[in-house]
Coordinates of C-alpha atoms in Angstrom, one line a residue:
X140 CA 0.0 0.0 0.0
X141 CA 1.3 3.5 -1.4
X142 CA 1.9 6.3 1.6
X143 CA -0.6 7.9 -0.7
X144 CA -3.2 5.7 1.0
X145 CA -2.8 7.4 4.2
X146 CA -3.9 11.2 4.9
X147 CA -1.1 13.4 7.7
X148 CA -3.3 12.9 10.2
X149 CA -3.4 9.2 9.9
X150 CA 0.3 8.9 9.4
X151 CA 0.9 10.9 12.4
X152 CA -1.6 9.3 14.7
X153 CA 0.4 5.6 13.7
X154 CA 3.5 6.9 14.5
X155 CA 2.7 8.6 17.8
X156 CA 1.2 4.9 18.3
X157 CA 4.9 3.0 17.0
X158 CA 6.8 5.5 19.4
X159 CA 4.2 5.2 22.3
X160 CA 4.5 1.3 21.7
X161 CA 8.4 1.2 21.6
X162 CA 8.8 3.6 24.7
X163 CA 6.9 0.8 26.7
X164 CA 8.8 -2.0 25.3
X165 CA 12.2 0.0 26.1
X166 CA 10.4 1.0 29.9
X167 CA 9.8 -2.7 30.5
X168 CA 13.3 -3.7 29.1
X169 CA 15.1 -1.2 31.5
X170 CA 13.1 -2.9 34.5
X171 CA 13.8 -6.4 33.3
X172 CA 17.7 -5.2 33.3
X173 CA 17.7 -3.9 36.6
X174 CA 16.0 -7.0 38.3
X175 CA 18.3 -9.3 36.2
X176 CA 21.4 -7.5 37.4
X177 CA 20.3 -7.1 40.8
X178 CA 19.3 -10.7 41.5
X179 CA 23.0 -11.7 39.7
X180 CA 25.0 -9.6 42.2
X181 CA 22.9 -11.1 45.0
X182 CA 23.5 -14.6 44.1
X183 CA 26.9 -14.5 42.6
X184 CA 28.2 -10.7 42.7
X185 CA 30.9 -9.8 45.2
X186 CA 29.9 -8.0 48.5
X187 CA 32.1 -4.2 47.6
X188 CA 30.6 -1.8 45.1
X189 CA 33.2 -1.2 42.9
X190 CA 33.7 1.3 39.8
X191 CA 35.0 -1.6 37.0
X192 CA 34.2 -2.3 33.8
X193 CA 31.6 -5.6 33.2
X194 CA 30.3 -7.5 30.3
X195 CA 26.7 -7.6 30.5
X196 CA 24.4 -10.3 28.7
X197 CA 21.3 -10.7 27.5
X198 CA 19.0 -12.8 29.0
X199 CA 16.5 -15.0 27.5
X200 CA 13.7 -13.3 29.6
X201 CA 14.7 -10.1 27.1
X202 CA 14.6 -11.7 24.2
X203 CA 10.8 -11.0 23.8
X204 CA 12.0 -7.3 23.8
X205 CA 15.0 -7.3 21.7
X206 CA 16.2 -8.9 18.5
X207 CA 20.1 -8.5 18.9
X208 CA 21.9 -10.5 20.9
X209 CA 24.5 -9.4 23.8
X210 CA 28.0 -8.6 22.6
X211 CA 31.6 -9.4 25.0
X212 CA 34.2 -7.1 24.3
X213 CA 36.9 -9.5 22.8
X214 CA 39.9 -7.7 24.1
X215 CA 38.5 -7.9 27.9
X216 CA 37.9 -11.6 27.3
X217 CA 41.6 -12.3 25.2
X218 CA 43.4 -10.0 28.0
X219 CA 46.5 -11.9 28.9
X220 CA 45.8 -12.5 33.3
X221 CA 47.8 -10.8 35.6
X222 CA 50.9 -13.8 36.8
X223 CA 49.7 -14.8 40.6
X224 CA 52.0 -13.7 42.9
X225 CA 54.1 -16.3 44.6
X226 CA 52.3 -17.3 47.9
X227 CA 54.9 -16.4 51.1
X228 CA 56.5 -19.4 53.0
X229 CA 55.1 -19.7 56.1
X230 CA 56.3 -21.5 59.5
X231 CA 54.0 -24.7 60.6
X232 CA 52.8 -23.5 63.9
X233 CA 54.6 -24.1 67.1
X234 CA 51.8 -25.8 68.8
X235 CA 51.2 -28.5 66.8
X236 CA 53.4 -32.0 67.5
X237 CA 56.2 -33.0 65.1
X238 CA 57.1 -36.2 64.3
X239 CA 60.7 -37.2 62.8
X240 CA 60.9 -39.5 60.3
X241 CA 64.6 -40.2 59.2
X242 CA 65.4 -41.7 55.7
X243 CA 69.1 -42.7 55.8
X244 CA 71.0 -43.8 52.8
X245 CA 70.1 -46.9 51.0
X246 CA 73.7 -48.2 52.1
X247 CA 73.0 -47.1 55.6
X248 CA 74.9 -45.1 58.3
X249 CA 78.3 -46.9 57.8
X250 CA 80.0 -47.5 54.3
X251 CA 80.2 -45.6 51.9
X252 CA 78.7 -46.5 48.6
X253 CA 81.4 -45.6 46.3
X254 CA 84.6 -46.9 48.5
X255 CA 83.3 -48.6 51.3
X256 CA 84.8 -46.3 53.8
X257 CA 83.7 -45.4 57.1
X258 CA 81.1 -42.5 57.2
X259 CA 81.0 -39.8 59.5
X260 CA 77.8 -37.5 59.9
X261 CA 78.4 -33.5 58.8
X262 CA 75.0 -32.5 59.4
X263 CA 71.2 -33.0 58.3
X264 CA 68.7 -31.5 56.0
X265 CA 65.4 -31.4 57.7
X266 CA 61.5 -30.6 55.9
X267 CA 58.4 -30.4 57.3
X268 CA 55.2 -30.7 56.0
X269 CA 51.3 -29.9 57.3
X270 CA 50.1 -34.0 57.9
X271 CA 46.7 -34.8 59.2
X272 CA 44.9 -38.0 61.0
X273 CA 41.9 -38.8 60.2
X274 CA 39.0 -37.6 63.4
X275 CA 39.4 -40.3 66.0
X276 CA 36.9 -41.0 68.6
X277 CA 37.6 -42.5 71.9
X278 CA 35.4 -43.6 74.7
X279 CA 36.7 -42.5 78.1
X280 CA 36.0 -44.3 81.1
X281 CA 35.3 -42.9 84.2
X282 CA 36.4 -45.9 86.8
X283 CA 35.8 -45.3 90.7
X284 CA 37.5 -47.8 93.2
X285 CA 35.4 -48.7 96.2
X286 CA 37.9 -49.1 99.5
X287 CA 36.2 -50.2 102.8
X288 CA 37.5 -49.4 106.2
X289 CA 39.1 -52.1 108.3
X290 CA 38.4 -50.8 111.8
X291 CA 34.9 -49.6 111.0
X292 CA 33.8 -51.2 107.6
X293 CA 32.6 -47.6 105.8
X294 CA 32.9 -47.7 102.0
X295 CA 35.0 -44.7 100.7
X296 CA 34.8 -43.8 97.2
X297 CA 35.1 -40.8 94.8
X298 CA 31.9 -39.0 94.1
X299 CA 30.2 -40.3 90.4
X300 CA 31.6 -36.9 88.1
X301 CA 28.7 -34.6 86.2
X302 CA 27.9 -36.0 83.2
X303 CA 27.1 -33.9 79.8
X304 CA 23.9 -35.5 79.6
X305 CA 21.8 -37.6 82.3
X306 CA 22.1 -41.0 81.1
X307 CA 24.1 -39.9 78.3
X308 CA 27.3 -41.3 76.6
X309 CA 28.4 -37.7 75.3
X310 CA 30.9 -35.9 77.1
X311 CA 30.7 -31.9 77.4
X312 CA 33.7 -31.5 74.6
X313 CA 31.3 -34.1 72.4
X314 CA 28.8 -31.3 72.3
X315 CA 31.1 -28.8 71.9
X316 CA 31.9 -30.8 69.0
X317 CA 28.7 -31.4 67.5
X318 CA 27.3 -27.7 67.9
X319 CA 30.2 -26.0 66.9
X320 CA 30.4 -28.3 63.6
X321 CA 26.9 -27.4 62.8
X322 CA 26.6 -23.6 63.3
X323 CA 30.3 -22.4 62.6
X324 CA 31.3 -25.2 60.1
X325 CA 27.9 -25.4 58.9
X326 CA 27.6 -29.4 58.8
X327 CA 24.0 -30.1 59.4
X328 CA 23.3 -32.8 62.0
X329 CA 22.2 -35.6 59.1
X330 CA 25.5 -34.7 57.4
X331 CA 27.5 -35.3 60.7
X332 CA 25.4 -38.6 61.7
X333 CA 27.1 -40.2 58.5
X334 CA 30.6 -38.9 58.7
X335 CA 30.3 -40.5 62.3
X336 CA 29.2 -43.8 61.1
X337 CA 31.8 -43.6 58.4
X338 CA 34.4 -43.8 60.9
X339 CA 32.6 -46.3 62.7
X340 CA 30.5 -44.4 65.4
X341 CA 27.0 -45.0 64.8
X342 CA 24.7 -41.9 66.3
X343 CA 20.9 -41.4 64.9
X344 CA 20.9 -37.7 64.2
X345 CA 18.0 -37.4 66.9
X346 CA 20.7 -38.0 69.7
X347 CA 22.9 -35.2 67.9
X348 CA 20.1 -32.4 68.0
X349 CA 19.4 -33.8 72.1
X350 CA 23.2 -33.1 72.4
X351 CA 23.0 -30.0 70.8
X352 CA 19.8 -29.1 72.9
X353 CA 21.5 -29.8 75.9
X354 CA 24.5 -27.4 75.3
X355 CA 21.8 -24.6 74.5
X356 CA 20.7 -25.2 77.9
X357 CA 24.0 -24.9 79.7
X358 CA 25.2 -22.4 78.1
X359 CA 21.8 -20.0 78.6
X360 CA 23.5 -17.9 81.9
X361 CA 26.3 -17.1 79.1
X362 CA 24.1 -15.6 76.9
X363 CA 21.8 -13.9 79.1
X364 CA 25.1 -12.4 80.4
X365 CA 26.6 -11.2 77.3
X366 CA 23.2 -9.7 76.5
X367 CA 22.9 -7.6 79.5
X368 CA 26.7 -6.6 79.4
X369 CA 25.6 -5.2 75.2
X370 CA 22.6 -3.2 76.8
X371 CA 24.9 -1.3 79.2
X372 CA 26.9 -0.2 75.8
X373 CA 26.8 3.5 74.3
X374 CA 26.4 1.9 70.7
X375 CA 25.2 -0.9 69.5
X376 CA 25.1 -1.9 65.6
X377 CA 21.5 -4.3 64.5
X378 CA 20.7 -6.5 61.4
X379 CA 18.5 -9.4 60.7
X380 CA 18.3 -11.7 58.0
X381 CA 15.4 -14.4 57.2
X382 CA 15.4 -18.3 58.3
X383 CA 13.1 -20.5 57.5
X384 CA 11.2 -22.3 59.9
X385 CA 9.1 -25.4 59.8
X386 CA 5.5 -25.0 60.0
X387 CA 3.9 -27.4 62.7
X388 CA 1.6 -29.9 61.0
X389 CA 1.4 -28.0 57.6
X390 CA 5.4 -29.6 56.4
X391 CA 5.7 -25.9 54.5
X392 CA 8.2 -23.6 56.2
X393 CA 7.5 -20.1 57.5
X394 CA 9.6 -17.2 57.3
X395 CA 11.0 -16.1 60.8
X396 CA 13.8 -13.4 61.0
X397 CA 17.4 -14.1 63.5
X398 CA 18.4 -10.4 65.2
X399 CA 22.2 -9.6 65.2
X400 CA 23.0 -7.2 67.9
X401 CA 26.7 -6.4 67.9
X402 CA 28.8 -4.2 70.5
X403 CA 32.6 -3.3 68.8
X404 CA 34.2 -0.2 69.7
X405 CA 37.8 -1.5 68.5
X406 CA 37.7 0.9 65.4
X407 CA 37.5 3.8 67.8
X408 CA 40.2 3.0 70.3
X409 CA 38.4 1.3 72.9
X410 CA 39.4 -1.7 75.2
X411 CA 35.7 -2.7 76.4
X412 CA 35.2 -6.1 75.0
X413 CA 33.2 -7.2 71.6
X414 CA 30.4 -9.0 71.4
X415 CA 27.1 -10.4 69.5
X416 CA 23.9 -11.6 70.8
X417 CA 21.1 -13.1 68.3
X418 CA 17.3 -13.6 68.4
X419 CA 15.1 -15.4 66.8
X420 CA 11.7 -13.6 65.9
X421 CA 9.0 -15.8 64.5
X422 CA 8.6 -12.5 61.9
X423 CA 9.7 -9.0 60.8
X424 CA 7.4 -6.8 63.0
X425 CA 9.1 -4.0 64.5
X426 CA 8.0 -4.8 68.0
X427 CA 10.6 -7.1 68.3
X428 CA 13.8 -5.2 68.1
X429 CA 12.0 -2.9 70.1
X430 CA 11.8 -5.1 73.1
X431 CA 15.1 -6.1 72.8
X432 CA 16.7 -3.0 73.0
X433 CA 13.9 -1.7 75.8
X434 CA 16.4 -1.1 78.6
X435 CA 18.9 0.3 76.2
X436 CA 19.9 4.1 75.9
X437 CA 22.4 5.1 73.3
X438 CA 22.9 5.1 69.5
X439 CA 21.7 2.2 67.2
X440 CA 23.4 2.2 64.1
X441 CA 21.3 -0.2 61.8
X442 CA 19.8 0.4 58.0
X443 CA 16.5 2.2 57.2
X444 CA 13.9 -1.1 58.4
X445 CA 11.0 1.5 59.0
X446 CA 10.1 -1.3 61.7
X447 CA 13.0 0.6 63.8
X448 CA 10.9 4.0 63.8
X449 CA 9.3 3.4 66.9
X450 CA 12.9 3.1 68.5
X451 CA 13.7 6.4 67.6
X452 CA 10.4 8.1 68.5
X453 CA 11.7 8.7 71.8
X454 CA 15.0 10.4 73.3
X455 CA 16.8 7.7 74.3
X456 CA 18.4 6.1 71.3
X457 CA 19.4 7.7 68.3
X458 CA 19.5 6.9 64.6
X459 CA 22.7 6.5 63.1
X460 CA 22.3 5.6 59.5
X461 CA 24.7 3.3 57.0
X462 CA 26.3 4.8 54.7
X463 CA 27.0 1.4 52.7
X464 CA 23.7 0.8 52.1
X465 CA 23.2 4.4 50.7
X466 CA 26.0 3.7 48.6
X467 CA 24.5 0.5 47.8
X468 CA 21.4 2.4 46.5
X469 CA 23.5 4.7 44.3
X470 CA 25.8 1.6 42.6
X471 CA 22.2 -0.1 41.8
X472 CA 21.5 2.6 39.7
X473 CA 25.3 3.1 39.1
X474 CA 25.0 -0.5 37.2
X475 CA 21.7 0.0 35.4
X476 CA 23.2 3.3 34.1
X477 CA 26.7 4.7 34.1
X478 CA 26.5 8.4 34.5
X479 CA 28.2 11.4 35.5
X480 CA 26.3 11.8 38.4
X481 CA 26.4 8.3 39.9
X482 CA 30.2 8.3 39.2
X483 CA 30.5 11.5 41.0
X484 CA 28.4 10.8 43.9
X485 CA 30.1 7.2 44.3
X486 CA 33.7 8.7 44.0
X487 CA 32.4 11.3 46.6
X488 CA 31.0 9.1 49.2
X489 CA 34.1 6.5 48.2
X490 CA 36.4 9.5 49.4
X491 CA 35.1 9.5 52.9
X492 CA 35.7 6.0 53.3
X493 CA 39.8 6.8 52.2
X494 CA 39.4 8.8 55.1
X495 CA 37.4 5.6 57.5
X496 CA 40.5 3.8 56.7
X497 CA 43.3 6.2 57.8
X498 CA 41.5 6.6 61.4
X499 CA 39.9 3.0 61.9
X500 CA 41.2 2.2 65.4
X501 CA 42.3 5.5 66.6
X502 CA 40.9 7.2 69.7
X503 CA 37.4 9.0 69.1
X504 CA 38.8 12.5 69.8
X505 CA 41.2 11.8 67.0
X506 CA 38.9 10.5 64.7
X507 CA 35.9 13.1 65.7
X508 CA 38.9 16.0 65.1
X509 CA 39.9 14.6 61.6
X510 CA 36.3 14.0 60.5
X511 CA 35.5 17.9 61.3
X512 CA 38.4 18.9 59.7
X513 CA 38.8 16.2 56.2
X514 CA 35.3 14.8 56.3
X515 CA 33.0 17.4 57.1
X516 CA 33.5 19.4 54.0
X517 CA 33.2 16.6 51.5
X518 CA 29.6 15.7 53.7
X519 CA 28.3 19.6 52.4
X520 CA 29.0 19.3 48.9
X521 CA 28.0 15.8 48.2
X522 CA 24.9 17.1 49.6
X523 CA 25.0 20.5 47.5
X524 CA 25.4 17.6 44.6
X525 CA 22.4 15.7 46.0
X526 CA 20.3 18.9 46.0
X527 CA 21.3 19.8 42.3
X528 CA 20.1 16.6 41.0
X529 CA 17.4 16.2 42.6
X530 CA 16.3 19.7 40.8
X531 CA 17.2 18.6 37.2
X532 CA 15.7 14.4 37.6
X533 CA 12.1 13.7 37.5
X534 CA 10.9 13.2 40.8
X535 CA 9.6 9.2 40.0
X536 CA 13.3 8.4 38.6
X537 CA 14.9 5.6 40.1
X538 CA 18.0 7.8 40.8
X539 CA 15.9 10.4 42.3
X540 CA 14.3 7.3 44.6
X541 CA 18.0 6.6 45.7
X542 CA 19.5 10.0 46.4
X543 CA 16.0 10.6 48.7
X544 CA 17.3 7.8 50.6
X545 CA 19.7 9.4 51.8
X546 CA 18.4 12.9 52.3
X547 CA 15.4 11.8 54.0
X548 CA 17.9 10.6 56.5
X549 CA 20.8 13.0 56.6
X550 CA 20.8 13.9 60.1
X551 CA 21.3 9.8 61.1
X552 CA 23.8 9.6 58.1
X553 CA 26.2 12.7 59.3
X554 CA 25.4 12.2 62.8
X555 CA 28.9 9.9 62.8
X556 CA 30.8 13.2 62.1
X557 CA 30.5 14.4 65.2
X558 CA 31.2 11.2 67.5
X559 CA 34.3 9.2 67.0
X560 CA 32.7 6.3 68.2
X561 CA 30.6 6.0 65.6
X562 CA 31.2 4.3 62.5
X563 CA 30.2 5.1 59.2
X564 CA 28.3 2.2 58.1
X565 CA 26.8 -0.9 59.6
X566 CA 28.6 -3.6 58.3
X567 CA 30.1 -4.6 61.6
X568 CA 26.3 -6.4 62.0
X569 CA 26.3 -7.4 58.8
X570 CA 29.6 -9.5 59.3
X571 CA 28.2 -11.1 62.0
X572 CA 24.8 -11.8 60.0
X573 CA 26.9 -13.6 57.0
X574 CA 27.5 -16.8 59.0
X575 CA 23.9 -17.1 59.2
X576 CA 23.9 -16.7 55.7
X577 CA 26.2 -19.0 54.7
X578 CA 25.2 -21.8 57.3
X579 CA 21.0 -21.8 56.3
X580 CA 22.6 -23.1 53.0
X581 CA 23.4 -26.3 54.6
X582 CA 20.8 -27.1 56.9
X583 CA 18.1 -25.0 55.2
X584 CA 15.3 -24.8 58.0
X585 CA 14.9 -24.4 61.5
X586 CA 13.1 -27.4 62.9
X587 CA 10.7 -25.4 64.9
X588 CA 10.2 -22.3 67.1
X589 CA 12.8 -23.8 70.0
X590 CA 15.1 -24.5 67.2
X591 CA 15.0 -20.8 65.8
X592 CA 16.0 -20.2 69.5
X593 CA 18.2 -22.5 70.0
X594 CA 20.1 -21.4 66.8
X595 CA 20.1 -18.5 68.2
X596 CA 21.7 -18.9 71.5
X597 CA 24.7 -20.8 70.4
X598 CA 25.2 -18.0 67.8
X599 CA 25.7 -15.7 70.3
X600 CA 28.2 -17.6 72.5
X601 CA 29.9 -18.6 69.0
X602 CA 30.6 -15.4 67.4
X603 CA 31.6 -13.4 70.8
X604 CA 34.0 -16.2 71.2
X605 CA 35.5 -15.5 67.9
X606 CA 35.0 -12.0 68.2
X607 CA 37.4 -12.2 71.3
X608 CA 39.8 -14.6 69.6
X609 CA 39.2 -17.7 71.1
X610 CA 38.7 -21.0 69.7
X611 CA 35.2 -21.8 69.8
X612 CA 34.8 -25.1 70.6
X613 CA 37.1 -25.2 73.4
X614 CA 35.4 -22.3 75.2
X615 CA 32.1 -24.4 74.7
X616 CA 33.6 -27.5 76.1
X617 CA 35.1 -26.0 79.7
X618 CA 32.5 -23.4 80.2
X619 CA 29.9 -25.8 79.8
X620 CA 31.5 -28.7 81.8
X621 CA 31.9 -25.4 84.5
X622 CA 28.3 -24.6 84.6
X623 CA 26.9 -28.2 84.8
X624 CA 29.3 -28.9 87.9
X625 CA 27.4 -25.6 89.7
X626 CA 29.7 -22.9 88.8
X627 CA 28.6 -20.5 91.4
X628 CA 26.1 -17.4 89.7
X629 CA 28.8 -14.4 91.3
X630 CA 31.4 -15.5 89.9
X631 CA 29.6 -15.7 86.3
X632 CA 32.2 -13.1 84.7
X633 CA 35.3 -15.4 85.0
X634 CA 33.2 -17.2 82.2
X635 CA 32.8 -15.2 79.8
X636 CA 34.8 -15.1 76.8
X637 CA 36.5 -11.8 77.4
X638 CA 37.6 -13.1 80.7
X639 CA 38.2 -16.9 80.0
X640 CA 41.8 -18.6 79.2
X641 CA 42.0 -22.2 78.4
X642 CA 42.7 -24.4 80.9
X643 CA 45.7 -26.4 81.3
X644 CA 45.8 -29.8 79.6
X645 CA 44.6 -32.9 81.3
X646 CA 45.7 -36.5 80.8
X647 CA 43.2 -38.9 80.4
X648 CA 43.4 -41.5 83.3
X649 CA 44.2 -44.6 82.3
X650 CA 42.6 -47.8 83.9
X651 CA 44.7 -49.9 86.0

């Protein structure tokens, strides 16, 4: 059909339809790209925001949208890699035992191959190398001679010693064992149940989660303590992250959320001692973290959960916001579109943390002084910046959406500025939400409500340990092996893992 055939008005009526129809198309293509590459750095993107050059693809969801196919930039794929740098030799450790094995000559000590003379030694060349045994299980027995008394014919004998479990053939380091495998190694129960039997142990993974269970229990006064020593803080850092719980009679799961509360003032000088505490929530409603924190006064640096609003409402604790997850907001966009203005705004904010850096783990005067001073005026004109573009984009932009999240909430996000205990960002919760993250991998679910709890508690003796640079497991074992033998409740400090040292080693008694 000739153009003839159509009059202006009819020709410009189908085009203003074409463009109208192609604008869509190109809308819903933009918002397929930015939930494809979202969802891709979630499950396989690294956890910094970084300003590098990446070869994007098309997915097949887009291929409704667009006929051309995704092109890789040949000289970023042919680019000859970097040589690795040759690791450093490093000393076995100390601690561990050595064990000498000594190859002599095939000849042996005394002749010489070549004239059969006498040899005489001039020295040695010595190696060593990491070895390991495979996990060896060993059943101790507890043996308790009975002596009577000739004159009067009493019966003396050593009182029976506590036992890990009544009845039970664990001992407290057993639980230590199997609690510590599952939520810092992340072996689920099932998965230790059959490296057991493998090596000849066989334990149904019911008696595992009773162990485990049981450790909970003793080890309750230790978290109850390291809770109430984290409320008496000035600062405390929050984050949660989902879990999935069994249902009860349904065999779905249900979402429930674990709380990370974190105490670390090492980046500011301090010598009061870290910690982490963790609960389990059977959901996200704001009333929970709010009855954590009720006998808490201070600030609460934590990310923009509106469910934390009814914290702030009063005087007593104050918002301090994260600047990583308004830098996370920016790169979002930063990765849909490269721009000018997310460039700048990223190098801008990525400036301040150049400065973090230089005072992490000086004293807060210092870092308060150097923030006023270095920090201060980079804080007003990335705001000034903010303000401009907020003028020139349309006000239902998604880069409009993610500079408002951080002016909405610039009092919490320069509030750091002028405290040098503050940080900048939150991610001293987030590190201790990702083992959380990367245990629910393995053992997918939480059994139930108790389990949630459960999961909780040991998480919180767990990660303080760590956080104070102790070996988990053998904290575990002696505290718990304390408390069961009535450790008495004043003298609960000499516990806790800023207070603890290992105890000397003990022999096994052997049986006559």
């Amino acid at each position: 059909m000739s153009d003839e055939a159509f009059s202006t008005p009819d020709r410009d009526q189908r085009i203003a339809a074409l463009e109208a129809q192609l604008d869509a198309r190109d809308r819903v293509i933009a918002m397929l790209r930015a939930q494809l590459a979202r969802l891709r750095r979630i499950t396989f993107g690294t956890s910094s925001e970084k300003l590098a050059q990446e070869i994007t693809q098309l997915e097949l969801a887009l291929e409704e949208y667009e006929a051309e196919a995704a092109t890789v930039d040949e000289r970023t794929v042919d680019a000859a890699p970097k040589p690795a740098r040759p690791s450093p030799i490093r000393a076995l450790p100390d601690h561990l035992p050595r064990e000498d094995v000594v190859h002599e000559p095939a000849t042996g000590n005394c002749a010489c191959p070549s004239c059969g003379g006498e040899l005489r030694r001039l020295g040695l060349d010595a190696d060593e190398q990491l070895d390991v045994a495979p996990v060896s299980w060993r059943v101790v027995r507890n043996i308790r001679p009975k002596y009577s008394c000739r004159a009067c014919e009493a019966i003396v004998q050593a009182p029976a010693p506590v036992k890990a479990i009544a009845r039970g053939k664990a001992t407290f380091a057993t639980l230590a064992h199997v609690v510590v495998a599952k939520f810092d190694h992340h072996l689920p129960l099932y998965r230790q149940a059959e490296m057991m039997g493998s090596q000849g142990v066989d334990i149904d993974r019911s008696t595992l989660a009773g162990w485990a269970g049981q450790a909970a229990h003793l080890l309750d006064p230790i978290v109850r303590r390291i809770r109430d020593k984290g409320l008496e803080a000035s600062k405390i850092h929050a984050d949660d992250t989902p879990v999935k719980v069994l249902a009860p009679g349904t065999g779905k799961t249900a979402t429930g959320r674990l709380w990370a509360y974190v105490v670390d003032d090492r980046a500011s000088g301090a010598t009061s001692p870290p910690l982490a505490w963790y609960r389990f929530t059977p959901n996200r409603a704001g009333i929970h973290p709010k009855r954590e924190l009720a006998g808490f006064a201070g600030f609460l640096q934590a990310d923009a959960y509106s469910g934390f609003g009814a914290i702030y409402a009063g005087n007593a604790i104050a918002e301090v916001a994260c600047w990583a997850h308004f830098r996370r907001e920016l790169f979002e966009r930063h990765k849909q579109q490269k721009t000018a203005l997310t460039t700048d705004l990223l190098d801008r904010i990525g400036q301040l943390y150049a400065i973090e850096a230089e005072v992490r783990g000086a004293p807060a005067d210092v870092r308060r002084c150097i923030r006023q001073e270095r920090s201060r005026p980079l804080v007003t004109a990335l705001r000034a910046a903010m303000d401009d573009a907020l003028r020139k984009l349309g006000p239902k932009t998604e880069m409009a959406k993610a500079i408002r999240y951080g002016t909405k909430r610039w009092d919490a996000f320069t509030r750091f500025l002028d405290d040098g205990r503050l940080e900048i960002d939150n991610n001293i919760a987030e590190r201790a939400i990702r083992p959380i993250a990367i245990g629910r991998k393995n053992w997918l679910f939480a059994g139930s409500q108790t389990g949630g709890e459960r999961a909780a508690a040991i998480y919180s003796v767990i990660e303080t340990a760590k956080l104070n640079g102790l070996e988990p497991e053998a904290y575990i074992a002696d505290v718990i092996a304390k408390i069961a033998a009535d450790w008495p409740a004043s003298r609960w400090d000499e516990l806790m893992p800023w207070n603890w040292s290992p105890p000397p080693p003990m022999p096994v008694a052997q049986a006559a």
